[in-house]
mmCIF file of C-alpha atoms in Angstrom:
data_model
loop_
_atom_site.group_PDB
_atom_site.id
_atom_site.type_symbol
_atom_site.label_atom_id
_atom_site.label_comp_id
_atom_site.label_asym_id
_atom_site.label_seq_id
_atom_site.Cartn_x
_atom_site.Cartn_y
_atom_site.Cartn_z
ATOM 1 C CA MET A 244 -24.232 5.835 18.308
ATOM 2 C CA ASN A 245 -23.056 8.676 16.032
ATOM 3 C CA VAL A 246 -19.324 8.819 15.303
ATOM 4 C CA LEU A 247 -17.483 11.749 13.697
ATOM 5 C CA PHE A 248 -14.421 10.603 11.736
ATOM 6 C CA VAL A 249 -12.013 13.514 11.207
ATOM 7 C CA THR A 250 -9.343 12.816 8.604
ATOM 8 C CA TRP A 251 -6.780 14.558 6.389
ATOM 9 C CA ASP A 252 -6.086 13.205 2.894
ATOM 10 C CA GLY A 253 -4.478 14.383 -0.319
ATOM 11 C CA PRO A 254 -6.259 14.137 -3.681
ATOM 12 C CA GLN A 255 -4.349 11.025 -4.783
ATOM 13 C CA VAL A 256 -4.873 9.046 -1.583
ATOM 14 C CA SER A 257 -7.860 6.683 -1.419
ATOM 15 C CA TYR A 258 -7.591 5.377 2.154
ATOM 16 C CA LEU A 259 -11.016 6.775 3.011
ATOM 17 C CA GLU A 260 -12.769 5.018 0.151
ATOM 18 C CA SER A 261 -10.789 1.800 0.011
ATOM 19 C CA LEU A 262 -9.972 1.148 3.673
ATOM 20 C CA PHE A 263 -12.215 2.999 6.114
ATOM 21 C CA LEU A 264 -15.607 3.133 4.397
ATOM 22 C CA PRO A 265 -15.931 -0.680 4.089
ATOM 23 C CA ILE A 266 -15.156 -0.929 7.821
ATOM 24 C CA PHE A 267 -17.646 1.808 8.679
ATOM 25 C CA LYS A 268 -20.333 0.144 6.589
ATOM 26 C CA GLN A 269 -19.927 -3.120 8.507
ATOM 27 C CA LEU A 270 -19.852 -1.319 11.871
ATOM 28 C CA HIS A 271 -23.253 0.153 10.981
ATOM 29 C CA ASN A 272 -24.641 -3.332 11.677
ATOM 30 C CA PHE A 273 -23.475 -2.954 15.291
ATOM 31 C CA GLY A 274 -25.176 0.403 15.801
ATOM 32 C CA PHE A 275 -22.334 2.775 14.861
ATOM 33 C CA HIS A 276 -23.279 5.519 12.385
ATOM 34 C CA PHE A 277 -20.355 7.400 10.851
ATOM 35 C CA HIS A 278 -20.060 10.976 9.641
ATOM 36 C CA VAL A 279 -16.900 11.951 7.752
ATOM 37 C CA LEU A 280 -15.179 15.338 8.057
ATOM 38 C CA GLN A 281 -12.299 15.371 5.570
ATOM 39 C CA PHE A 282 -9.615 18.040 5.251
ATOM 40 C CA SER A 283 -8.188 17.918 1.736
ATOM 41 C CA TRP A 284 -7.144 19.931 -1.316
ATOM 42 C CA SER A 285 -8.892 17.735 -3.858
ATOM 43 C CA SER A 286 -10.563 18.860 -7.058
ATOM 44 C CA THR A 287 -14.318 19.220 -7.244
ATOM 45 C CA GLU A 288 -14.462 15.976 -9.230
ATOM 46 C CA VAL A 289 -12.581 14.003 -6.564
ATOM 47 C CA THR A 290 -14.569 15.617 -3.751
ATOM 48 C CA ASN A 291 -17.901 14.785 -5.393
ATOM 49 C CA ARG A 292 -16.780 11.206 -5.962
ATOM 50 C CA ARG A 293 -15.792 10.842 -2.314
ATOM 51 C CA LYS A 294 -19.086 12.318 -1.183
ATOM 52 C CA GLN A 295 -21.030 9.854 -3.336
ATOM 53 C CA GLU A 296 -18.906 6.962 -2.060
ATOM 54 C CA CYS A 297 -19.532 7.958 1.552
ATOM 55 C CA GLU A 298 -23.260 8.323 1.055
ATOM 56 C CA SER A 299 -23.439 4.945 -0.685
ATOM 57 C CA LYS A 300 -21.942 3.428 2.500
ATOM 58 C CA GLY A 301 -24.439 5.220 4.753
ATOM 59 C CA CYS A 302 -22.047 7.996 5.880
ATOM 60 C CA SER A 303 -22.462 11.743 5.587
ATOM 61 C CA TYR A 304 -19.513 13.655 4.097
ATOM 62 C CA THR A 305 -18.204 17.173 4.691
ATOM 63 C CA TYR A 306 -15.225 18.585 2.792
ATOM 64 C CA VAL A 307 -12.927 21.169 4.397
ATOM 65 C CA PRO A 308 -10.413 22.826 2.020
ATOM 66 C CA VAL A 309 -6.789 22.937 3.189
ATOM 67 C CA ILE A 310 -4.857 26.192 2.822
ATOM 68 C CA ARG A 311 -1.980 25.312 0.480
ATOM 69 C CA ARG A 312 -0.045 28.589 0.535
ATOM 70 C CA HIS A 313 3.144 28.016 2.562
ATOM 71 C CA VAL A 314 2.273 24.335 2.928
ATOM 72 C CA ALA A 315 3.412 23.703 6.530
ATOM 73 C CA LEU A 316 1.989 26.970 7.839
ATOM 74 C CA GLY A 317 -1.168 26.614 5.755
ATOM 75 C CA GLY A 318 -1.793 23.144 7.135
ATOM 76 C CA LEU A 319 -1.355 24.375 10.688
ATOM 77 C CA VAL A 320 -3.704 27.327 10.168
ATOM 78 C CA THR A 321 -6.282 25.006 8.562
ATOM 79 C CA SER A 322 -6.135 22.750 11.630
ATOM 80 C CA LEU A 323 -6.546 25.682 14.014
ATOM 81 C CA LEU A 324 -9.557 26.945 12.093
ATOM 82 C CA GLY A 325 -10.831 23.372 11.757
ATOM 83 C CA ALA A 326 -12.103 23.352 15.336
ATOM 84 C CA ARG A 327 -15.110 25.334 14.102
ATOM 85 C CA GLN A 328 -15.845 22.665 11.490
ATOM 86 C CA VAL A 329 -15.630 19.974 14.153
ATOM 87 C CA ARG A 330 -18.070 21.892 16.375
ATOM 88 C CA LYS A 331 -20.465 22.409 13.470
ATOM 89 C CA ALA A 332 -20.424 18.706 12.532
ATOM 90 C CA ILE A 333 -20.973 17.630 16.140
ATOM 91 C CA ASN A 334 -23.976 19.884 16.537
ATOM 92 C CA GLU A 335 -25.434 18.961 13.145
ATOM 93 C CA HIS A 336 -25.153 15.194 13.573
ATOM 94 C CA ASP A 337 -25.585 14.847 17.349
ATOM 95 C CA ILE A 338 -22.172 13.190 17.652
ATOM 96 C CA ASP A 339 -21.399 10.812 20.526
ATOM 97 C CA ILE A 340 -17.737 9.994 19.747
ATOM 98 C CA ILE A 341 -14.989 11.817 17.839
ATOM 99 C CA ILE A 342 -12.313 9.793 16.024
ATOM 100 C CA ALA A 343 -9.373 11.883 14.825
ATOM 101 C CA ARG A 344 -7.082 10.146 12.363
ATOM 102 C CA SER A 345 -3.502 11.401 12.709
ATOM 103 C CA THR A 346 -2.039 14.570 14.137
ATOM 104 C CA LEU A 347 -3.561 17.577 12.358
ATOM 105 C CA PRO A 348 -7.161 16.294 12.681
ATOM 106 C CA ALA A 349 -6.317 15.609 16.338
ATOM 107 C CA LEU A 350 -5.312 19.263 16.760
ATOM 108 C CA SER A 351 -8.666 20.466 15.400
ATOM 109 C CA SER A 352 -10.477 18.007 17.654
ATOM 110 C CA LEU A 353 -8.480 18.895 20.775
ATOM 111 C CA LEU A 354 -9.221 22.586 20.290
ATOM 112 C CA TYR A 355 -12.929 21.788 20.183
ATOM 113 C CA LEU A 356 -12.672 19.456 23.177
ATOM 114 C CA ARG A 357 -11.249 22.060 25.567
ATOM 115 C CA GLY A 358 -13.569 22.148 28.572
ATOM 116 C CA ARG A 359 -15.775 19.424 27.106
ATOM 117 C CA ASN A 360 -16.064 15.737 28.010
ATOM 118 C CA THR A 361 -17.072 14.392 24.591
ATOM 119 C CA PRO A 362 -15.557 10.898 24.181
ATOM 120 C CA PHE A 363 -12.453 11.023 21.992
ATOM 121 C CA VAL A 364 -10.638 8.314 20.035
ATOM 122 C CA PHE A 365 -7.191 9.069 18.609
ATOM 123 C CA ASP A 366 -6.253 6.975 15.588
ATOM 124 C CA ALA A 367 -2.474 7.429 15.683
ATOM 125 C CA ASP A 368 -2.212 5.847 12.213
ATOM 126 C CA GLY A 369 1.388 4.721 12.555
ATOM 127 C CA LEU A 370 4.111 7.228 13.406
ATOM 128 C CA PRO A 371 3.523 9.853 10.681
ATOM 129 C CA LEU A 372 5.616 12.607 12.279
ATOM 130 C CA ASP A 373 8.627 10.325 12.380
ATOM 131 C CA GLU A 374 8.029 9.361 8.751
ATOM 132 C CA ARG A 375 8.574 13.018 7.856
ATOM 133 C CA VAL A 376 11.907 12.913 9.663
ATOM 134 C CA ASP A 377 12.930 9.619 8.056
ATOM 135 C CA PHE A 378 11.838 10.394 4.509
ATOM 136 C CA ALA A 379 10.900 14.061 4.037
ATOM 137 C CA GLY A 380 13.958 15.750 5.495
ATOM 138 C CA GLN A 381 12.206 17.323 8.483
ATOM 139 C CA ARG A 382 14.512 18.022 11.421
ATOM 140 C CA PRO A 383 13.492 16.633 14.843
ATOM 141 C CA SER A 384 14.608 19.967 16.289
ATOM 142 C CA SER A 385 12.311 21.991 14.025
ATOM 143 C CA LEU A 386 9.491 24.013 15.526
ATOM 144 C CA VAL A 387 6.845 22.251 13.413
ATOM 145 C CA TYR A 388 7.994 18.775 14.467
ATOM 146 C CA ARG A 389 8.187 19.697 18.170
ATOM 147 C CA LEU A 390 4.768 21.343 18.047
ATOM 148 C CA LEU A 391 3.111 18.384 16.359
ATOM 149 C CA ARG A 392 4.858 15.910 18.671
ATOM 150 C CA ASP A 393 3.272 17.788 21.547
ATOM 151 C CA VAL A 394 -0.126 17.555 19.833
ATOM 152 C CA GLU A 395 0.401 13.813 19.392
ATOM 153 C CA SER A 396 1.181 13.351 23.094
ATOM 154 C CA GLN A 397 -1.756 15.519 24.151
ATOM 155 C CA ALA A 398 -4.050 13.460 21.919
ATOM 156 C CA VAL A 399 -2.828 10.204 23.514
ATOM 157 C CA ARG A 400 -3.336 11.604 27.028
ATOM 158 C CA ARG A 401 -6.792 13.064 26.275
ATOM 159 C CA ALA A 402 -8.072 10.066 24.306
ATOM 160 C CA ASP A 403 -10.394 7.541 25.863
ATOM 161 C CA THR A 404 -9.055 5.044 23.317
ATOM 162 C CA VAL A 405 -5.961 5.099 21.087
ATOM 163 C CA LEU A 406 -5.845 3.061 17.871
ATOM 164 C CA THR A 407 -2.516 1.807 16.529
ATOM 165 C CA ARG A 408 -1.435 -0.533 13.727
ATOM 166 C CA SER A 409 1.271 -2.369 15.670
ATOM 167 C CA ARG A 410 2.187 -3.420 19.214
ATOM 168 C CA LYS A 411 5.480 -1.559 18.933
ATOM 169 C CA ALA A 412 3.674 1.726 18.292
ATOM 170 C CA ILE A 413 1.892 1.325 21.640
ATOM 171 C CA SER A 414 5.113 1.317 23.656
ATOM 172 C CA ILE A 415 6.447 4.322 21.700
ATOM 173 C CA LEU A 416 3.302 6.444 22.079
ATOM 174 C CA GLN A 417 2.849 5.445 25.697
ATOM 175 C CA ALA A 418 6.413 6.503 26.567
ATOM 176 C CA ARG A 419 5.992 9.824 24.782
ATOM 177 C CA ALA A 420 2.715 10.607 26.535
ATOM 178 C CA GLY A 421 4.366 10.186 29.930
ATOM 179 C CA ALA A 422 3.752 8.377 33.168
ATOM 180 C CA GLY A 423 0.171 7.546 33.988
ATOM 181 C CA THR A 424 -0.868 6.746 30.424
ATOM 182 C CA ALA A 425 -2.652 3.437 30.833
ATOM 183 C CA GLU A 426 -1.775 0.683 28.361
ATOM 184 C CA GLY A 427 -5.387 -0.460 28.511
ATOM 185 C CA LYS A 428 -6.545 2.486 26.394
ATOM 186 C CA PHE A 429 -4.525 1.245 23.391
ATOM 187 C CA HIS A 430 -6.032 -1.066 20.783
ATOM 188 C CA VAL A 431 -4.284 -2.547 17.743
ATOM 189 C CA VAL A 432 -6.544 -2.531 14.678
ATOM 190 C CA SER A 433 -5.758 -4.077 11.312
ATOM 191 C CA ASN A 434 -6.083 -2.750 7.776
ATOM 192 C CA GLY A 435 -8.364 -5.543 6.612
ATOM 193 C CA ARG A 436 -9.802 -5.913 3.131
ATOM 194 C CA ASP A 437 -13.021 -7.429 1.807
ATOM 195 C CA SER A 438 -12.154 -11.041 0.997
ATOM 196 C CA ALA A 439 -15.068 -11.192 -1.466
ATOM 197 C CA LEU A 440 -13.515 -8.392 -3.538
ATOM 198 C CA PHE A 441 -9.861 -9.261 -3.058
ATOM 199 C CA SER A 442 -9.735 -12.846 -4.256
ATOM 200 C CA PRO A 443 -7.788 -14.986 -6.756
ATOM 201 C CA GLY A 444 -10.730 -14.818 -9.164
ATOM 202 C CA GLU A 445 -10.976 -17.135 -12.146
ATOM 203 C CA GLU A 446 -8.143 -18.328 -14.372
ATOM 204 C CA ASP A 447 -9.764 -16.823 -17.476
ATOM 205 C CA ASP A 448 -9.838 -13.414 -15.785
ATOM 206 C CA ARG A 449 -6.167 -13.667 -14.846
ATOM 207 C CA ILE A 450 -5.224 -14.604 -18.389
ATOM 208 C CA ALA A 451 -7.295 -11.694 -19.734
ATOM 209 C CA VAL A 452 -5.353 -9.242 -17.568
ATOM 210 C CA LYS A 453 -2.042 -10.533 -18.897
ATOM 211 C CA GLU A 454 -3.391 -10.214 -22.420
ATOM 212 C CA ARG A 455 -4.214 -6.559 -21.704
ATOM 213 C CA LEU A 456 -0.596 -6.114 -20.647
ATOM 214 C CA GLY A 457 0.545 -7.761 -23.867
ATOM 215 C CA ILE A 458 2.270 -10.702 -22.196
ATOM 216 C CA PRO A 459 1.723 -14.496 -22.460
ATOM 217 C CA ALA A 460 -0.407 -16.297 -19.893
ATOM 218 C CA ASP A 461 2.637 -18.093 -18.481
ATOM 219 C CA ALA A 462 4.854 -14.989 -18.262
ATOM 220 C CA PRO A 463 5.813 -14.142 -14.645
ATOM 221 C CA LEU A 464 4.018 -10.988 -13.505
ATOM 222 C CA VAL A 465 5.454 -9.022 -10.577
ATOM 223 C CA VAL A 466 3.242 -6.331 -9.024
ATOM 224 C CA TYR A 467 3.537 -3.357 -6.708
ATOM 225 C CA ALA A 468 0.399 -1.528 -5.567
ATOM 226 C CA GLY A 469 0.360 1.603 -3.453
ATOM 227 C CA SER A 470 1.999 4.940 -2.814
ATOM 228 C CA LEU A 471 5.479 5.699 -4.111
ATOM 229 C CA GLY A 472 8.328 7.344 -2.276
ATOM 230 C CA PRO A 473 11.771 6.576 -0.828
ATOM 231 C CA GLN A 474 10.305 4.573 2.078
ATOM 232 C CA TYR A 475 8.985 2.012 -0.422
ATOM 233 C CA ALA A 476 12.467 1.327 -1.841
ATOM 234 C CA PRO A 477 11.711 1.751 -5.585
ATOM 235 C CA GLU A 478 15.312 1.041 -6.594
ATOM 236 C CA THR A 479 15.183 -2.231 -4.673
ATOM 237 C CA MET A 480 12.025 -3.190 -6.532
ATOM 238 C CA LEU A 481 13.707 -2.523 -9.852
ATOM 239 C CA SER A 482 16.855 -4.392 -8.804
ATOM 240 C CA LEU A 483 14.827 -7.470 -7.896
ATOM 241 C CA PHE A 484 12.822 -7.292 -11.102
ATOM 242 C CA GLY A 485 16.047 -7.020 -13.090
ATOM 243 C CA LEU A 486 17.329 -10.226 -11.472
ATOM 244 C CA ILE A 487 14.054 -12.025 -12.224
ATOM 245 C CA ARG A 488 14.083 -10.786 -15.801
ATOM 246 C CA HIS A 489 17.655 -12.016 -16.243
ATOM 247 C CA SER A 490 16.417 -15.602 -15.757
ATOM 248 C CA ARG A 491 12.960 -15.022 -17.252
ATOM 249 C CA PRO A 492 13.185 -12.426 -20.062
ATOM 250 C CA ASP A 493 9.411 -12.672 -20.498
ATOM 251 C CA ALA A 494 8.786 -11.358 -16.948
ATOM 252 C CA HIS A 495 6.778 -8.161 -16.579
ATOM 253 C CA PHE A 496 6.512 -5.608 -13.747
ATOM 254 C CA LEU A 497 3.152 -3.912 -13.083
ATOM 255 C CA VAL A 498 3.010 -0.824 -10.837
ATOM 256 C CA LEU A 499 -0.399 0.429 -9.681
ATOM 257 C CA SER A 500 -0.168 3.848 -8.052
ATOM 258 C CA GLY A 501 -1.888 7.180 -7.742
ATOM 259 C CA SER A 502 1.423 8.804 -8.724
ATOM 260 C CA PRO A 503 2.572 6.742 -11.733
ATOM 261 C CA GLU A 504 4.980 9.424 -12.940
ATOM 262 C CA VAL A 505 7.202 8.800 -9.905
ATOM 263 C CA MET A 506 7.987 5.225 -10.950
ATOM 264 C CA THR A 507 8.180 6.135 -14.639
ATOM 265 C CA ASP A 508 10.936 8.625 -13.817
ATOM 266 C CA GLN A 509 12.587 6.078 -11.527
ATOM 267 C CA VAL A 510 12.719 3.435 -14.274
ATOM 268 C CA SER A 511 14.300 5.878 -16.729
ATOM 269 C CA ALA A 512 16.913 6.916 -14.188
ATOM 270 C CA TYR A 513 17.667 3.381 -13.024
ATOM 271 C CA ASP A 514 17.771 1.374 -16.267
ATOM 272 C CA SER A 515 15.934 2.516 -19.369
ATOM 273 C CA SER A 516 16.266 -0.984 -20.853
ATOM 274 C CA LEU A 517 13.627 -2.156 -18.368
ATOM 275 C CA ALA A 518 11.035 0.293 -19.660
ATOM 276 C CA SER A 519 9.494 -2.100 -22.185
ATOM 277 C CA SER A 520 8.916 -4.654 -19.423
ATOM 278 C CA VAL A 521 7.384 -2.234 -16.898
ATOM 279 C CA THR A 522 3.797 -0.962 -16.952
ATOM 280 C CA VAL A 523 2.970 1.908 -14.605
ATOM 281 C CA MET A 524 -0.663 2.962 -14.323
ATOM 282 C CA ARG A 525 -3.374 4.461 -12.182
ATOM 283 C CA VAL A 526 -6.608 2.487 -11.799
ATOM 284 C CA ASP A 527 -9.803 3.020 -9.811
ATOM 285 C CA ALA A 528 -9.815 1.419 -6.375
ATOM 286 C CA ASN A 529 -12.541 -1.053 -7.379
ATOM 287 C CA GLU A 530 -10.385 -2.314 -10.273
ATOM 288 C CA VAL A 531 -7.302 -3.082 -8.170
ATOM 289 C CA PRO A 532 -8.277 -6.658 -7.122
ATOM 290 C CA VAL A 533 -8.539 -8.032 -10.680
ATOM 291 C CA TRP A 534 -5.100 -6.669 -11.562
ATOM 292 C CA LEU A 535 -3.523 -8.047 -8.394
ATOM 293 C CA ALA A 536 -5.070 -11.490 -8.853
ATOM 294 C CA ALA A 537 -3.236 -11.903 -12.169
ATOM 295 C CA ALA A 538 0.175 -11.368 -10.533
ATOM 296 C CA ASP A 539 2.603 -14.042 -9.423
ATOM 297 C CA LEU A 540 4.570 -12.001 -6.871
ATOM 298 C CA GLY A 541 3.733 -8.900 -4.814
ATOM 299 C CA LEU A 542 6.381 -6.477 -3.545
ATOM 300 C CA ALA A 543 6.158 -4.861 -0.103
ATOM 301 C CA PHE A 544 9.604 -3.485 0.692
ATOM 302 C CA ARG A 545 9.997 -0.804 3.350
ATOM 303 C CA GLU A 546 13.078 1.019 4.521
ATOM 304 C CA PRO A 547 13.691 -0.373 8.062
ATOM 305 C CA THR A 548 13.620 3.023 9.760
ATOM 306 C CA PHE A 549 12.279 4.011 13.182
ATOM 307 C CA SER A 550 8.925 5.176 11.813
ATOM 308 C CA MET A 551 8.260 1.921 10.000
ATOM 309 C CA GLN A 552 7.719 0.183 13.349
ATOM 310 C CA GLY A 553 4.261 1.692 13.479
ATOM 311 C CA VAL A 554 2.871 0.897 10.036
ATOM 312 C CA ALA A 555 0.783 -1.989 8.729
ATOM 313 C CA PRO A 556 1.063 -2.111 4.938
ATOM 314 C CA ILE A 557 -2.392 -2.513 3.411
ATOM 315 C CA LYS A 558 -0.865 -4.204 0.390
ATOM 316 C CA LEU A 559 0.154 -7.288 2.407
ATOM 317 C CA GLY A 560 -3.466 -8.256 2.917
ATOM 318 C CA GLU A 561 -4.444 -7.321 -0.627
ATOM 319 C CA TYR A 562 -1.737 -9.510 -2.160
ATOM 320 C CA LEU A 563 -2.396 -12.510 0.056
ATOM 321 C CA LEU A 564 -6.182 -12.392 -0.289
ATOM 322 C CA CYS A 565 -5.679 -12.411 -4.066
ATOM 323 C CA GLY A 566 -3.500 -15.508 -3.766
ATOM 324 C CA VAL A 567 -0.257 -13.646 -4.510
ATOM 325 C CA PRO A 568 2.906 -14.589 -2.577
ATOM 326 C CA VAL A 569 4.814 -11.590 -1.241
ATOM 327 C CA VAL A 570 8.333 -10.436 -0.604
ATOM 328 C CA ALA A 571 8.261 -8.104 2.393
ATOM 329 C CA THR A 572 10.524 -6.456 4.920
ATOM 330 C CA ARG A 573 10.632 -8.401 8.167
ATOM 331 C CA GLY A 574 9.265 -6.626 11.230
ATOM 332 C CA VAL A 575 7.119 -4.112 9.347
ATOM 333 C CA GLY A 576 3.425 -4.405 10.150
ATOM 334 C CA ASP A 577 1.928 -7.888 10.249
ATOM 335 C CA SER A 578 4.802 -9.589 8.429
ATOM 336 C CA HIS A 579 5.086 -12.235 11.168
ATOM 337 C CA PHE A 580 1.985 -13.913 9.737
ATOM 338 C CA ILE A 581 3.810 -14.634 6.482
ATOM 339 C CA ASP A 582 5.342 -18.106 6.433
ATOM 340 C CA GLY A 583 7.613 -19.700 3.854
ATOM 341 C CA ASP A 584 4.679 -20.859 1.740
ATOM 342 C CA ALA A 585 3.148 -17.383 1.581
ATOM 343 C CA GLY A 586 6.183 -15.205 1.008
ATOM 344 C CA PHE A 587 9.819 -14.340 1.553
ATOM 345 C CA LEU A 588 10.785 -11.992 4.407
ATOM 346 C CA VAL A 589 13.983 -9.975 4.058
ATOM 347 C CA ASP A 590 16.071 -8.196 6.672
ATOM 348 C CA GLY A 591 17.984 -6.158 4.128
ATOM 349 C CA CYS A 592 18.077 -5.431 0.417
ATOM 350 C CA ASP A 593 21.658 -6.286 -0.497
ATOM 351 C CA GLU A 594 22.425 -8.006 -3.792
ATOM 352 C CA LYS A 595 22.840 -11.440 -2.199
ATOM 353 C CA THR A 596 19.439 -11.231 -0.499
ATOM 354 C CA LEU A 597 17.686 -10.104 -3.669
ATOM 355 C CA ALA A 598 19.346 -12.919 -5.612
ATOM 356 C CA SER A 599 17.933 -15.373 -3.053
ATOM 357 C CA VAL A 600 14.457 -13.879 -3.486
ATOM 358 C CA ALA A 601 14.684 -14.145 -7.281
ATOM 359 C CA ASP A 602 15.862 -17.745 -7.029
ATOM 360 C CA TRP A 603 13.009 -18.625 -4.642
ATOM 361 C CA PHE A 604 10.447 -17.029 -6.952
ATOM 362 C CA ILE A 605 11.689 -18.643 -10.148
ATOM 363 C CA HIS A 606 12.508 -22.124 -8.848
ATOM 364 C CA LYS A 607 9.930 -22.591 -6.062
ATOM 365 C CA VAL A 608 6.959 -20.296 -6.555
ATOM 366 C CA LEU A 609 6.445 -20.494 -10.295
ATOM 367 C CA PRO A 610 6.630 -24.331 -10.565
ATOM 368 C CA SER A 611 4.098 -24.622 -7.678
ATOM 369 C CA ARG A 612 2.047 -21.536 -8.400
ATOM 370 C CA GLU A 613 -1.370 -23.034 -7.619
ATOM 371 C CA GLY A 614 -0.224 -24.378 -4.261
ATOM 372 C CA TYR A 615 1.116 -20.963 -3.310
ATOM 373 C CA ARG A 616 -2.078 -19.324 -4.547
ATOM 374 C CA SER A 617 -4.229 -21.493 -2.289
ATOM 375 C CA HIS A 618 -2.053 -21.086 0.800
ATOM 376 C CA CYS A 619 -1.663 -17.325 0.390
ATOM 377 C CA ARG A 620 -5.411 -16.983 0.150
ATOM 378 C CA SER A 621 -5.935 -18.912 3.401
ATOM 379 C CA VAL A 622 -3.366 -16.781 5.249
ATOM 380 C CA GLY A 623 -5.017 -13.639 3.917
ATOM 381 C CA VAL A 624 -8.498 -14.680 5.014
ATOM 382 C CA GLU A 625 -7.308 -15.646 8.497
ATOM 383 C CA HIS A 626 -5.251 -12.549 9.305
ATOM 384 C CA PHE A 627 -6.035 -9.739 6.851
ATOM 385 C CA SER A 628 -9.791 -9.873 6.271
ATOM 386 C CA LEU A 629 -12.316 -7.077 6.635
ATOM 387 C CA GLU A 630 -14.102 -9.136 9.280
ATOM 388 C CA ALA A 631 -10.994 -9.158 11.486
ATOM 389 C CA SER A 632 -10.682 -5.371 11.197
ATOM 390 C CA VAL A 633 -14.348 -4.746 11.956
ATOM 391 C CA GLU A 634 -14.137 -6.857 15.104
ATOM 392 C CA ALA A 635 -11.042 -4.969 16.302
ATOM 393 C CA TYR A 636 -12.730 -1.597 15.725
ATOM 394 C CA ARG A 637 -15.944 -2.795 17.392
ATOM 395 C CA LYS A 638 -14.096 -3.809 20.559
ATOM 396 C CA ALA A 639 -12.161 -0.534 20.613
ATOM 397 C CA LEU A 640 -15.304 1.595 20.246
ATOM 398 C CA LEU A 641 -17.196 -0.405 22.857
ATOM 399 C CA SER A 642 -14.411 0.383 25.329
ATOM 400 C CA VAL A 643 -15.367 4.079 25.138
ATOM 401 C CA GLN A 644 -17.749 5.202 27.853
ATOM 402 C CA VAL A 645 -20.550 7.245 26.326
ATOM 403 C CA GLU A 646 -23.097 9.042 28.484
ATOM 404 C CA SER A 647 -26.617 7.902 27.675
#
């Protein structure tokens, strides 16, 4: 069965390579063959790297440049014109199912699908339109928001199957799509990671990473991996690290991100005295696991806004699979799987709460680090593995009726 995956990604986002391609490669064993159509504004170097990565996983890759002049309008025009690229890919690869990830790829796909009965899967990918309202200053009354909300609802109604990252997102999308939208078409899929790659590794490797950072083997290492922006509460991260460093002056904070300059600026604005204890860097996706495995605490704060009900932070699984206990915002994604021996869930980020987290980390986690490492790993394997994700996707795709 040939599947066209239509996606939209910026040059500094590696979701395609790090999250979806490993899933697609495993689904190949069940008879699903993926072809990627990616809208982006990446450099030739990034595009070529993505193409090679796709082909190494058995997927074809087609790049569609996004019009960047007048960003919102350019994106909309690109999506409207993108229907031709969807049609071309379907004809070239004899596509059986279209999967559109998020709203603008859904628009391109819906334009192609007019008058056609090609099976369609809408990967809602959280609540991205509401994230723009919560964190990017977009007004719910704006023309762009209302237009894209309509596209989202049309995609849910037209889809044979809708993929979400949380149960809460199902009720929200179902209500927006209107009466008659069957709950049975919704499937929750996880952002699983390869447990063979994301693992605690060996002690010598963990020590070597700390040596590269210029810190002792027994120095507490706090890590954050992922995108940066207001929804990830960077000031809260720095506040917590400051509390930890007050008790353990040898503590170090490692930030792995595709936009390192954002946190560098944040550190300078927040407290320049922390700069010597903070390392901010960009690393290749395949190098992330070894850096994470050396950490003693992973941060996964999220602002508890409406849009955050639909997300499933990839970093939760990455941390846990690497044996790293986490501090995370309760109710965001799969946080309910995190028990007291795998992490610390917070309902807010006030000073008293952060002081409790710092105390827990210093007086409970660090003295029993190996016990936490083992338990975190087991929780990660059970709930956040690549195998669990592949099975969820397999069931969702098998629910689609394809004409033989």
